[in-house]
Amino acid sequence: MPGTKSSQGVYRLDTRRTIMKFCFATLGCKVNQFETQALAQLAQARGHTLAQSGADVCILNTCTVTSSGDHKTLRALHKMQRDNPDAVVALCGCFAQTEPERAAQLDGVDIVCGTADRAAVLTLCEQAVQNRKKICTVSDIRQKRTFEALPAGVLPGHTRALLKIQDGCDNYCTYCIIPYARGHVRSLPLAQAVEQAQRLAQNGVREIVVTGIEIASYGRDLPDQPDLTALTAALCRTVPQVRIRLGSLEPRMVTQEFCDTLCGFPNLALHFHLSLQSGCDATLKRMHRRYTTAQYLACVENLRKAFPSSSITTDVITGFPGETEQEFAQTKQFLCRCGFAAVHVFPYSERAGTPAASMPDSVPQTVRAQRADELRTLAFGLTSDFLRDFVGKTVPAVLEHARADCQPAHSRWHFAIELPLGCGNQGDEIDVVLTEVCGNSMRAIPAKKD
């Protein structure tokens, strides 16, 4: 943001602009959430205010990972337009990047800017309020080779913050549109990531979620090529009072070095989201996933050995082209064998331009949905089994903003905790005794002090 950032990286209020009301909405992943929060922070630093209705400018950060994401984008756009009928409307994010012509043709959309040069969208919006016209700045994202650093921040009333360290993906799984929406791997230099973590800690953040499009590839594009293990260790050392939680990991990241280096940090969250997609080797091969179920299981066992009682979660796609009943049965068996703490299940969704979209032996939509429901039922049982092992145990928990009926908290294992009101203030870390399983969360009471 020109003219507003000091040498210490602090964003200062710019009072030279006409103050406007900005409305932001986000769909999709944690990277999108981070980027929207950063844009809101930059808008406020330029002197603007935030509003949900009656805004001068609306910015919608879109998702396109599934067809459902496309539909949600259109619904969110219509809602923003209803609530802000006179606003300049800008679309950014993955839907805008992969479907720029379609996005530009949507009624009421003024600006389409994709997944690059995010900070520039604010200037475009300011100009459009004065001189309204259609603008599309989307270009080939695969030509981008430099990470766009945006400011990390924390939302009011929250103790957990996101830290984006990486963008892009070079894996090209056959079902996935994201490499075409996000481009090649680009990483935030390690020193800058550490500086952002320090600022978050100074602002009272109690947990930092390290996020990116494919964080296992972190650093491969940087001159000294630090990897995710080195970055995570640096973060844990620099802000020992802050819990560090890793975003989604590829199995290749879970090496012996990863486990040996990180197992000694008490502020590393005992939660690892290890991407799976299928528990059948034949399906994994068609997906162009670069591991077998045997290799994946070895990663799970290595994590459990290095981080006892850790929460290992995953995601699975049902109904991928060619998935037979036998292959689906293998996936169910493999999920049980791994004993996941949680499983995110998605029915396969064709994405135009990906190899899988033209594969033979398409699975009917009804079968995809039926298999997804079956896995969700299985996953609920796995989660219940995992949580039951914690009943009666005393664990640390960070308190969140109190609700009307309870005091929420979050644990080192990622599961949510419900406490009675009056246990402390937001951001406090207290010891609690876990008393019972409640769906996908747990109830607890404060531990008695000696």
Short mmCIF file of C-alpha atoms in Angstrom, two decimals:
data_model
loop_
_atom_site.label_atom_id
_atom_site.label_comp_id
_atom_site.label_asym_id
_atom_site.label_seq_id
_atom_site.Cartn_x
_atom_site.Cartn_y
_atom_site.Cartn_z
CA MET A 1 0.00 0.00 0.00
CA PRO A 2 2.06 3.02 -1.23
CA GLY A 3 2.82 5.71 1.26
CA THR A 4 1.29 4.04 4.29
CA LYS A 5 3.81 1.41 5.39
CA SER A 6 6.68 2.36 7.67
CA SER A 7 10.12 0.77 7.66
CA GLN A 8 8.96 -1.31 10.65
CA GLY A 9 6.11 -2.80 8.60
CA VAL A 10 3.35 -0.91 10.48
CA TYR A 11 0.40 0.28 8.37
CA ARG A 12 -0.52 3.88 9.18
CA LEU A 13 -3.78 5.69 8.49
CA ASP A 14 -3.83 7.56 5.17
CA THR A 15 -6.16 10.57 5.50
CA ARG A 16 -5.71 11.93 1.97
CA ARG A 17 -8.53 9.87 0.43
CA THR A 18 -12.29 10.27 0.47
CA ILE A 19 -13.53 8.00 3.23
CA MET A 20 -15.74 5.20 1.93
CA LYS A 21 -17.62 2.27 3.40
CA PHE A 22 -16.23 -1.13 2.35
CA CYS A 23 -18.09 -4.43 2.61
CA PHE A 24 -16.14 -7.71 2.39
CA ALA A 25 -17.33 -11.29 2.01
CA THR A 26 -15.31 -14.49 1.74
CA LEU A 27 -15.93 -17.96 0.38
CA GLY A 28 -13.67 -20.99 0.54
CA CYS A 29 -10.40 -21.80 2.22
CA LYS A 30 -8.28 -20.27 4.97
CA VAL A 31 -6.08 -18.58 2.35
CA ASN A 32 -9.12 -16.67 1.12
CA GLN A 33 -10.01 -15.80 4.71
CA PHE A 34 -6.51 -14.47 5.29
CA GLU A 35 -6.53 -12.41 2.09
CA THR A 36 -9.93 -10.86 2.81
CA GLN A 37 -8.85 -9.95 6.34
CA ALA A 38 -5.69 -8.39 4.90
CA LEU A 39 -7.65 -6.34 2.36
CA ALA A 40 -9.99 -5.12 5.11
CA GLN A 41 -6.96 -4.13 7.18
CA LEU A 42 -5.46 -2.26 4.20
CA ALA A 43 -8.77 -0.51 3.52
CA GLN A 44 -8.93 0.71 7.11
CA ALA A 45 -5.33 1.89 6.90
CA ARG A 46 -6.36 3.99 3.90
CA GLY A 47 -8.98 5.69 6.07
CA HIS A 48 -12.04 3.70 5.01
CA THR A 49 -14.59 2.06 7.30
CA LEU A 50 -16.20 -1.39 7.22
CA ALA A 51 -19.93 -2.02 6.85
CA GLN A 52 -22.26 -4.90 5.98
CA SER A 53 -24.94 -2.72 4.37
CA GLY A 54 -25.09 0.68 2.74
CA ALA A 55 -21.51 0.30 1.53
CA ASP A 56 -19.85 2.26 -1.26
CA VAL A 57 -17.70 -0.72 -2.26
CA CYS A 58 -18.29 -4.49 -2.02
CA ILE A 59 -15.43 -6.95 -2.49
CA LEU A 60 -16.27 -10.66 -2.76
CA ASN A 61 -13.39 -13.14 -2.48
CA THR A 62 -14.58 -16.15 -4.46
CA CYS A 63 -13.99 -19.91 -4.49
CA THR A 64 -14.13 -22.42 -7.35
CA VAL A 65 -12.72 -25.64 -5.90
CA THR A 66 -16.09 -27.32 -6.55
CA SER A 67 -19.25 -26.48 -8.48
CA SER A 68 -20.79 -25.78 -5.09
CA GLY A 69 -18.23 -23.01 -4.66
CA ASP A 70 -19.40 -21.44 -7.93
CA HIS A 71 -23.05 -21.53 -6.80
CA LYS A 72 -22.15 -20.04 -3.42
CA THR A 73 -20.28 -17.24 -5.20
CA LEU A 74 -23.41 -16.29 -7.14
CA ARG A 75 -25.62 -16.43 -4.03
CA ALA A 76 -23.16 -14.32 -2.03
CA LEU A 77 -22.94 -11.81 -4.87
CA HIS A 78 -26.72 -11.41 -5.02
CA LYS A 79 -26.91 -10.93 -1.25
CA MET A 80 -24.21 -8.26 -1.29
CA GLN A 81 -26.03 -6.45 -4.08
CA ARG A 82 -29.34 -6.58 -2.19
CA ASP A 83 -27.75 -5.18 0.96
CA ASN A 84 -25.64 -2.62 -0.91
CA PRO A 85 -27.62 -1.70 -4.06
CA ASP A 86 -25.51 1.31 -5.08
CA ALA A 87 -22.07 -0.12 -4.33
CA VAL A 88 -19.17 -0.69 -6.69
CA VAL A 89 -18.76 -4.49 -6.79
CA ALA A 90 -15.40 -6.25 -7.21
CA LEU A 91 -14.83 -9.99 -7.57
CA CYS A 92 -11.45 -11.47 -6.71
CA GLY A 93 -10.31 -14.99 -5.86
CA CYS A 94 -10.30 -18.31 -7.67
CA PHE A 95 -13.66 -18.12 -9.48
CA ALA A 96 -12.74 -14.69 -10.83
CA GLN A 97 -9.32 -15.99 -11.89
CA THR A 98 -10.53 -19.08 -13.75
CA GLU A 99 -13.77 -17.61 -15.16
CA PRO A 100 -12.94 -13.92 -15.78
CA GLU A 101 -15.26 -13.47 -18.77
CA ARG A 102 -18.17 -15.10 -16.97
CA ALA A 103 -17.46 -13.03 -13.86
CA ALA A 104 -17.29 -9.79 -15.85
CA GLN A 105 -20.66 -10.51 -17.49
CA LEU A 106 -22.48 -10.91 -14.18
CA ASP A 107 -25.00 -8.14 -13.57
CA GLY A 108 -23.69 -5.41 -11.31
CA VAL A 109 -20.06 -6.54 -11.28
CA ASP A 110 -17.70 -3.62 -11.95
CA ILE A 111 -14.23 -5.07 -11.29
CA VAL A 112 -12.75 -8.55 -11.78
CA CYS A 113 -9.22 -9.02 -10.46
CA GLY A 114 -8.47 -12.71 -9.85
CA THR A 115 -5.81 -13.98 -7.43
CA ALA A 116 -2.91 -11.60 -8.15
CA ASP A 117 -2.14 -8.00 -7.16
CA ARG A 118 -4.72 -8.06 -4.38
CA ALA A 119 -3.78 -4.71 -2.85
CA ALA A 120 -4.38 -2.98 -6.21
CA VAL A 121 -8.08 -3.82 -6.07
CA LEU A 122 -8.56 -1.17 -3.38
CA THR A 123 -7.23 1.55 -5.69
CA LEU A 124 -9.41 0.28 -8.54
CA CYS A 125 -12.47 0.40 -6.27
CA GLU A 126 -11.68 3.92 -5.09
CA GLN A 127 -11.37 5.05 -8.71
CA ALA A 128 -14.55 3.24 -9.76
CA VAL A 129 -16.63 5.07 -7.15
CA GLN A 130 -15.69 8.31 -8.93
CA ASN A 131 -15.69 6.95 -12.50
CA ARG A 132 -17.73 3.78 -12.77
CA LYS A 133 -16.79 1.40 -15.60
CA LYS A 134 -16.11 -2.29 -16.19
CA ILE A 135 -12.53 -3.32 -15.37
CA CYS A 136 -10.92 -6.77 -15.66
CA THR A 137 -7.28 -7.10 -14.63
CA VAL A 138 -7.03 -10.91 -14.71
CA SER A 139 -3.87 -12.20 -16.38
CA ASP A 140 -2.10 -15.57 -16.62
CA ILE A 141 -1.41 -16.38 -12.96
CA ARG A 142 1.22 -18.93 -13.99
CA GLN A 143 3.46 -16.03 -15.05
CA LYS A 144 3.60 -14.77 -11.46
CA ARG A 145 6.79 -15.81 -9.68
CA THR A 146 6.87 -13.51 -6.64
CA PHE A 147 4.86 -13.93 -3.44
CA GLU A 148 2.51 -11.02 -2.74
CA ALA A 149 3.00 -10.23 0.94
CA LEU A 150 -0.14 -9.02 2.69
CA PRO A 151 -0.42 -7.98 6.35
CA ALA A 152 -1.40 -10.63 8.87
CA GLY A 153 -3.94 -9.54 11.43
CA VAL A 154 -6.55 -10.78 13.84
CA LEU A 155 -10.27 -10.20 13.65
CA PRO A 156 -11.86 -8.30 16.57
CA GLY A 157 -13.01 -10.70 19.26
CA HIS A 158 -10.70 -13.51 18.13
CA THR A 159 -7.57 -15.00 19.68
CA ARG A 160 -6.59 -17.08 16.64
CA ALA A 161 -4.96 -15.60 13.53
CA LEU A 162 -3.97 -16.87 10.10
CA LEU A 163 -0.48 -16.47 8.67
CA LYS A 164 -0.20 -17.04 4.93
CA ILE A 165 3.29 -18.26 4.06
CA GLN A 166 2.83 -19.62 0.55
CA ASP A 167 0.72 -19.46 -2.59
CA GLY A 168 0.34 -21.68 -5.66
CA CYS A 169 0.65 -25.40 -6.33
CA ASP A 170 2.66 -27.45 -8.83
CA ASN A 171 1.18 -30.88 -8.05
CA TYR A 172 -1.52 -30.88 -10.75
CA CYS A 173 -3.73 -33.57 -9.26
CA THR A 174 -6.09 -34.61 -12.04
CA TYR A 175 -9.27 -33.41 -10.29
CA CYS A 176 -7.97 -30.04 -9.08
CA ILE A 177 -8.46 -26.59 -10.62
CA ILE A 178 -6.32 -24.81 -8.02
CA PRO A 179 -2.96 -24.82 -9.92
CA TYR A 180 -4.76 -22.99 -12.74
CA ALA A 181 -6.31 -20.55 -10.26
CA ARG A 182 -3.26 -19.93 -8.07
CA GLY A 183 -0.24 -20.51 -10.31
CA HIS A 184 3.19 -21.78 -9.36
CA VAL A 185 4.58 -22.10 -5.83
CA ARG A 186 5.57 -18.73 -4.33
CA SER A 187 6.77 -18.35 -0.74
CA LEU A 188 7.03 -15.62 1.88
CA PRO A 189 10.67 -15.27 2.98
CA LEU A 190 11.25 -16.93 6.35
CA ALA A 191 12.38 -13.72 8.08
CA GLN A 192 9.21 -11.91 7.00
CA ALA A 193 7.03 -14.78 8.23
CA VAL A 194 8.75 -14.61 11.63
CA GLU A 195 8.26 -10.82 11.76
CA GLN A 196 4.55 -11.20 11.04
CA ALA A 197 4.25 -13.82 13.79
CA GLN A 198 5.98 -11.49 16.24
CA ARG A 199 3.53 -8.68 15.44
CA LEU A 200 0.58 -11.03 15.89
CA ALA A 201 1.93 -12.12 19.28
CA GLN A 202 2.36 -8.48 20.31
CA ASN A 203 -1.31 -7.93 19.44
CA GLY A 204 -2.41 -10.66 21.84
CA VAL A 205 -2.89 -13.56 19.44
CA ARG A 206 -2.79 -16.92 21.25
CA GLU A 207 -2.74 -19.21 18.22
CA ILE A 208 -1.32 -18.81 14.71
CA VAL A 209 -2.56 -21.07 11.93
CA VAL A 210 0.14 -21.43 9.27
CA THR A 211 -1.67 -21.52 5.96
CA GLY A 212 -1.11 -21.55 2.21
CA ILE A 213 -2.32 -23.28 -0.91
CA GLU A 214 0.21 -26.12 -0.54
CA ILE A 215 2.45 -25.42 2.44
CA ALA A 216 4.46 -28.63 2.02
CA SER A 217 6.13 -26.89 -0.95
CA TYR A 218 7.07 -23.86 1.13
CA GLY A 219 10.48 -22.39 0.36
CA ARG A 220 11.39 -24.32 -2.77
CA ASP A 221 11.30 -21.06 -4.78
CA LEU A 222 13.37 -19.01 -2.29
CA PRO A 223 17.12 -18.49 -2.77
CA ASP A 224 18.14 -20.40 0.37
CA GLN A 225 15.24 -22.89 0.06
CA PRO A 226 14.11 -23.13 3.71
CA ASP A 227 11.46 -25.80 4.08
CA LEU A 228 8.30 -25.96 6.18
CA THR A 229 10.13 -27.78 8.97
CA ALA A 230 12.66 -24.95 9.29
CA LEU A 231 9.94 -22.30 9.20
CA THR A 232 7.79 -24.07 11.80
CA ALA A 233 10.75 -24.47 14.14
CA ALA A 234 11.60 -20.77 13.73
CA LEU A 235 8.03 -19.75 14.54
CA CYS A 236 7.84 -22.03 17.59
CA ARG A 237 11.12 -20.63 18.93
CA THR A 238 10.29 -16.99 18.22
CA VAL A 239 6.83 -16.88 19.82
CA PRO A 240 6.89 -19.63 22.49
CA GLN A 241 3.81 -18.15 24.17
CA VAL A 242 1.75 -18.66 21.00
CA ARG A 243 0.41 -21.99 19.80
CA ILE A 244 1.52 -22.78 16.22
CA ARG A 245 -0.88 -24.87 14.16
CA LEU A 246 -0.03 -26.17 10.70
CA GLY A 247 -2.51 -26.13 7.85
CA SER A 248 -3.09 -28.99 5.43
CA LEU A 249 -0.01 -31.16 4.82
CA GLU A 250 0.97 -33.45 1.98
CA PRO A 251 2.23 -36.87 3.18
CA ARG A 252 5.69 -36.27 1.69
CA MET A 253 6.20 -33.55 4.34
CA VAL A 254 6.06 -36.02 7.23
CA THR A 255 9.69 -37.14 7.19
CA GLN A 256 11.80 -38.34 10.09
CA GLU A 257 13.48 -34.93 10.12
CA PHE A 258 10.07 -33.25 10.39
CA CYS A 259 9.11 -35.40 13.38
CA ASP A 260 12.49 -35.23 15.13
CA THR A 261 12.81 -31.45 14.70
CA LEU A 262 9.32 -30.45 15.82
CA CYS A 263 8.36 -32.98 18.49
CA GLY A 264 10.19 -31.03 21.20
CA PHE A 265 8.19 -27.80 20.86
CA PRO A 266 5.43 -27.61 23.50
CA ASN A 267 3.67 -24.81 21.61
CA LEU A 268 3.20 -26.84 18.41
CA ALA A 269 -0.45 -27.86 18.11
CA LEU A 270 -0.98 -31.61 18.26
CA HIS A 271 -3.14 -31.49 15.16
CA PHE A 272 -2.02 -32.55 11.70
CA HIS A 273 -4.32 -32.42 8.69
CA LEU A 274 -2.83 -34.98 6.33
CA SER A 275 -4.45 -34.87 2.89
CA LEU A 276 -5.59 -38.32 1.67
CA GLN A 277 -8.39 -38.07 -0.97
CA SER A 278 -8.77 -41.87 -1.36
CA GLY A 279 -7.89 -45.02 0.54
CA CYS A 280 -7.48 -47.04 -2.66
CA ASP A 281 -4.17 -47.19 -4.53
CA ALA A 282 -5.80 -47.48 -7.95
CA THR A 283 -7.88 -44.36 -7.32
CA LEU A 284 -4.88 -42.47 -5.96
CA LYS A 285 -2.99 -43.27 -9.16
CA ARG A 286 -5.82 -41.91 -11.34
CA MET A 287 -5.88 -38.80 -9.15
CA HIS A 288 -2.12 -38.35 -9.65
CA ARG A 289 -1.56 -38.37 -5.91
CA ARG A 290 2.10 -39.12 -5.32
CA TYR A 291 1.92 -41.79 -2.62
CA THR A 292 0.43 -45.18 -1.92
CA THR A 293 -1.77 -46.11 1.01
CA ALA A 294 1.20 -47.96 2.54
CA GLN A 295 3.32 -44.81 2.38
CA TYR A 296 0.48 -42.75 3.80
CA LEU A 297 -0.06 -45.16 6.69
CA ALA A 298 3.66 -44.97 7.50
CA CYS A 299 3.29 -41.17 7.80
CA VAL A 300 0.37 -41.60 10.20
CA GLU A 301 2.37 -44.03 12.31
CA ASN A 302 5.39 -41.70 12.35
CA LEU A 303 3.22 -38.82 13.54
CA ARG A 304 1.64 -40.91 16.30
CA LYS A 305 5.06 -42.10 17.45
CA ALA A 306 6.56 -38.59 17.56
CA PHE A 307 3.40 -36.83 18.80
CA PRO A 308 1.45 -39.26 21.03
CA SER A 309 -2.31 -38.64 21.23
CA SER A 310 -2.10 -36.20 18.30
CA SER A 311 -5.22 -35.41 16.30
CA ILE A 312 -4.82 -36.52 12.68
CA THR A 313 -7.53 -35.34 10.30
CA THR A 314 -7.95 -35.70 6.55
CA ASP A 315 -10.15 -35.15 3.52
CA VAL A 316 -11.60 -37.65 1.06
CA ILE A 317 -13.30 -37.42 -2.34
CA THR A 318 -16.08 -39.89 -3.16
CA GLY A 319 -17.19 -40.93 -6.62
CA PHE A 320 -14.00 -40.06 -8.50
CA PRO A 321 -14.18 -41.33 -12.13
CA GLY A 322 -13.76 -45.09 -12.21
CA GLU A 323 -14.31 -45.60 -8.47
CA THR A 324 -15.94 -49.02 -8.14
CA GLU A 325 -17.78 -50.39 -5.13
CA GLN A 326 -14.67 -52.41 -4.31
CA GLU A 327 -12.44 -49.32 -4.44
CA PHE A 328 -14.89 -47.42 -2.26
CA ALA A 329 -14.88 -50.31 0.23
CA GLN A 330 -11.09 -50.12 0.35
CA THR A 331 -11.34 -46.43 1.23
CA LYS A 332 -13.73 -47.17 4.10
CA GLN A 333 -11.42 -49.85 5.45
CA PHE A 334 -8.41 -47.57 5.20
CA LEU A 335 -10.12 -44.74 7.09
CA CYS A 336 -10.86 -47.12 9.95
CA ARG A 337 -7.30 -48.43 9.90
CA CYS A 338 -5.88 -44.90 10.20
CA GLY A 339 -8.28 -43.97 13.01
CA PHE A 340 -8.69 -40.33 12.03
CA ALA A 341 -9.94 -37.74 14.49
CA ALA A 342 -12.04 -36.16 11.75
CA VAL A 343 -12.65 -36.65 8.03
CA HIS A 344 -13.87 -33.96 5.65
CA VAL A 345 -15.83 -35.65 2.86
CA PHE A 346 -16.55 -34.19 -0.58
CA PRO A 347 -18.38 -35.80 -3.50
CA TYR A 348 -16.29 -35.46 -6.66
CA SER A 349 -17.04 -32.29 -8.65
CA GLU A 350 -15.96 -31.92 -12.29
CA ARG A 351 -13.83 -28.86 -12.99
CA ALA A 352 -13.58 -27.88 -16.65
CA GLY A 353 -10.04 -28.02 -17.97
CA THR A 354 -8.78 -30.65 -15.53
CA PRO A 355 -7.79 -34.13 -16.79
CA ALA A 356 -10.36 -35.88 -14.58
CA ALA A 357 -13.23 -33.99 -16.19
CA SER A 358 -12.74 -35.99 -19.40
CA MET A 359 -11.99 -39.36 -17.78
CA PRO A 360 -14.24 -42.33 -18.64
CA ASP A 361 -16.44 -44.25 -16.21
CA SER A 362 -18.07 -41.25 -14.58
CA VAL A 363 -19.82 -42.12 -11.32
CA PRO A 364 -23.47 -40.93 -11.15
CA GLN A 365 -24.11 -37.91 -8.94
CA THR A 366 -26.53 -39.90 -6.78
CA VAL A 367 -23.85 -42.53 -6.09
CA ARG A 368 -21.27 -39.85 -5.27
CA ALA A 369 -23.67 -38.28 -2.78
CA GLN A 370 -24.66 -41.66 -1.29
CA ARG A 371 -21.01 -42.60 -0.76
CA ALA A 372 -20.30 -39.20 0.77
CA ASP A 373 -23.15 -39.68 3.25
CA GLU A 374 -21.85 -43.14 4.11
CA LEU A 375 -18.35 -41.80 4.79
CA ARG A 376 -19.70 -38.94 6.89
CA THR A 377 -21.50 -41.45 9.10
CA LEU A 378 -18.31 -43.47 9.41
CA ALA A 379 -16.32 -40.29 10.12
CA PHE A 380 -18.70 -39.27 12.91
CA GLY A 381 -18.01 -42.59 14.61
CA LEU A 382 -14.24 -42.13 14.25
CA THR A 383 -14.49 -38.66 15.77
CA SER A 384 -16.54 -39.98 18.69
CA ASP A 385 -13.99 -42.73 19.31
CA PHE A 386 -11.14 -40.20 19.30
CA LEU A 387 -12.87 -37.78 21.66
CA ARG A 388 -13.97 -40.49 24.12
CA ASP A 389 -10.32 -41.21 24.86
CA PHE A 390 -10.05 -37.68 26.31
CA VAL A 391 -12.93 -37.97 28.80
CA GLY A 392 -11.58 -37.45 32.31
CA LYS A 393 -8.29 -35.93 31.14
CA THR A 394 -6.99 -32.51 32.14
CA VAL A 395 -5.79 -30.39 29.22
CA PRO A 396 -4.94 -26.71 28.58
CA ALA A 397 -7.52 -24.67 26.69
CA VAL A 398 -7.54 -21.10 25.35
CA LEU A 399 -10.78 -19.25 26.09
CA GLU A 400 -12.66 -17.58 23.27
CA HIS A 401 -15.33 -14.87 23.32
CA ALA A 402 -18.15 -15.95 25.62
CA ARG A 403 -21.53 -16.84 24.13
CA ALA A 404 -24.87 -16.44 25.87
CA ASP A 405 -24.94 -20.04 27.09
CA CYS A 406 -21.32 -21.13 27.44
CA GLN A 407 -17.64 -20.21 27.32
CA PRO A 408 -16.08 -21.68 24.14
CA ALA A 409 -12.43 -22.66 24.11
CA HIS A 410 -10.05 -24.40 21.75
CA SER A 411 -7.55 -27.11 22.48
CA ARG A 412 -4.11 -28.09 21.30
CA TRP A 413 -5.80 -31.01 19.47
CA HIS A 414 -8.11 -28.71 17.48
CA PHE A 415 -11.40 -29.98 18.90
CA ALA A 416 -13.72 -27.37 20.36
CA ILE A 417 -14.50 -27.23 24.09
CA GLU A 418 -17.58 -25.87 25.85
CA LEU A 419 -17.15 -24.55 29.40
CA PRO A 420 -19.55 -22.94 31.88
CA LEU A 421 -19.72 -19.16 31.83
CA GLY A 422 -17.38 -17.26 34.12
CA CYS A 423 -14.24 -19.35 33.63
CA GLY A 424 -12.07 -16.40 32.68
CA ASN A 425 -11.43 -13.83 30.01
CA GLN A 426 -10.99 -14.23 26.28
CA GLY A 427 -7.40 -15.24 25.53
CA ASP A 428 -6.77 -16.82 28.94
CA GLU A 429 -5.27 -20.30 28.91
CA ILE A 430 -6.59 -22.48 31.72
CA ASP A 431 -6.50 -26.16 32.60
CA VAL A 432 -9.83 -27.92 32.12
CA VAL A 433 -11.17 -31.39 32.84
CA LEU A 434 -12.93 -32.91 29.83
CA THR A 435 -16.19 -34.44 31.03
CA GLU A 436 -18.17 -35.66 28.01
CA VAL A 437 -18.37 -35.84 24.24
CA CYS A 438 -20.90 -33.52 22.65
CA GLY A 439 -21.12 -34.20 18.91
CA ASN A 440 -17.81 -33.09 17.40
CA SER A 441 -16.78 -31.14 20.50
CA MET A 442 -16.33 -31.76 24.22
CA ARG A 443 -17.76 -30.34 27.41
CA ALA A 444 -15.44 -29.50 30.28
CA ILE A 445 -15.13 -27.83 33.67
CA PRO A 446 -12.21 -25.79 35.03
CA ALA A 447 -9.61 -27.94 36.75
CA LYS A 448 -9.25 -27.41 40.49
CA LYS A 449 -6.18 -25.43 41.45
CA ASP A 450 -3.78 -26.97 43.94
#
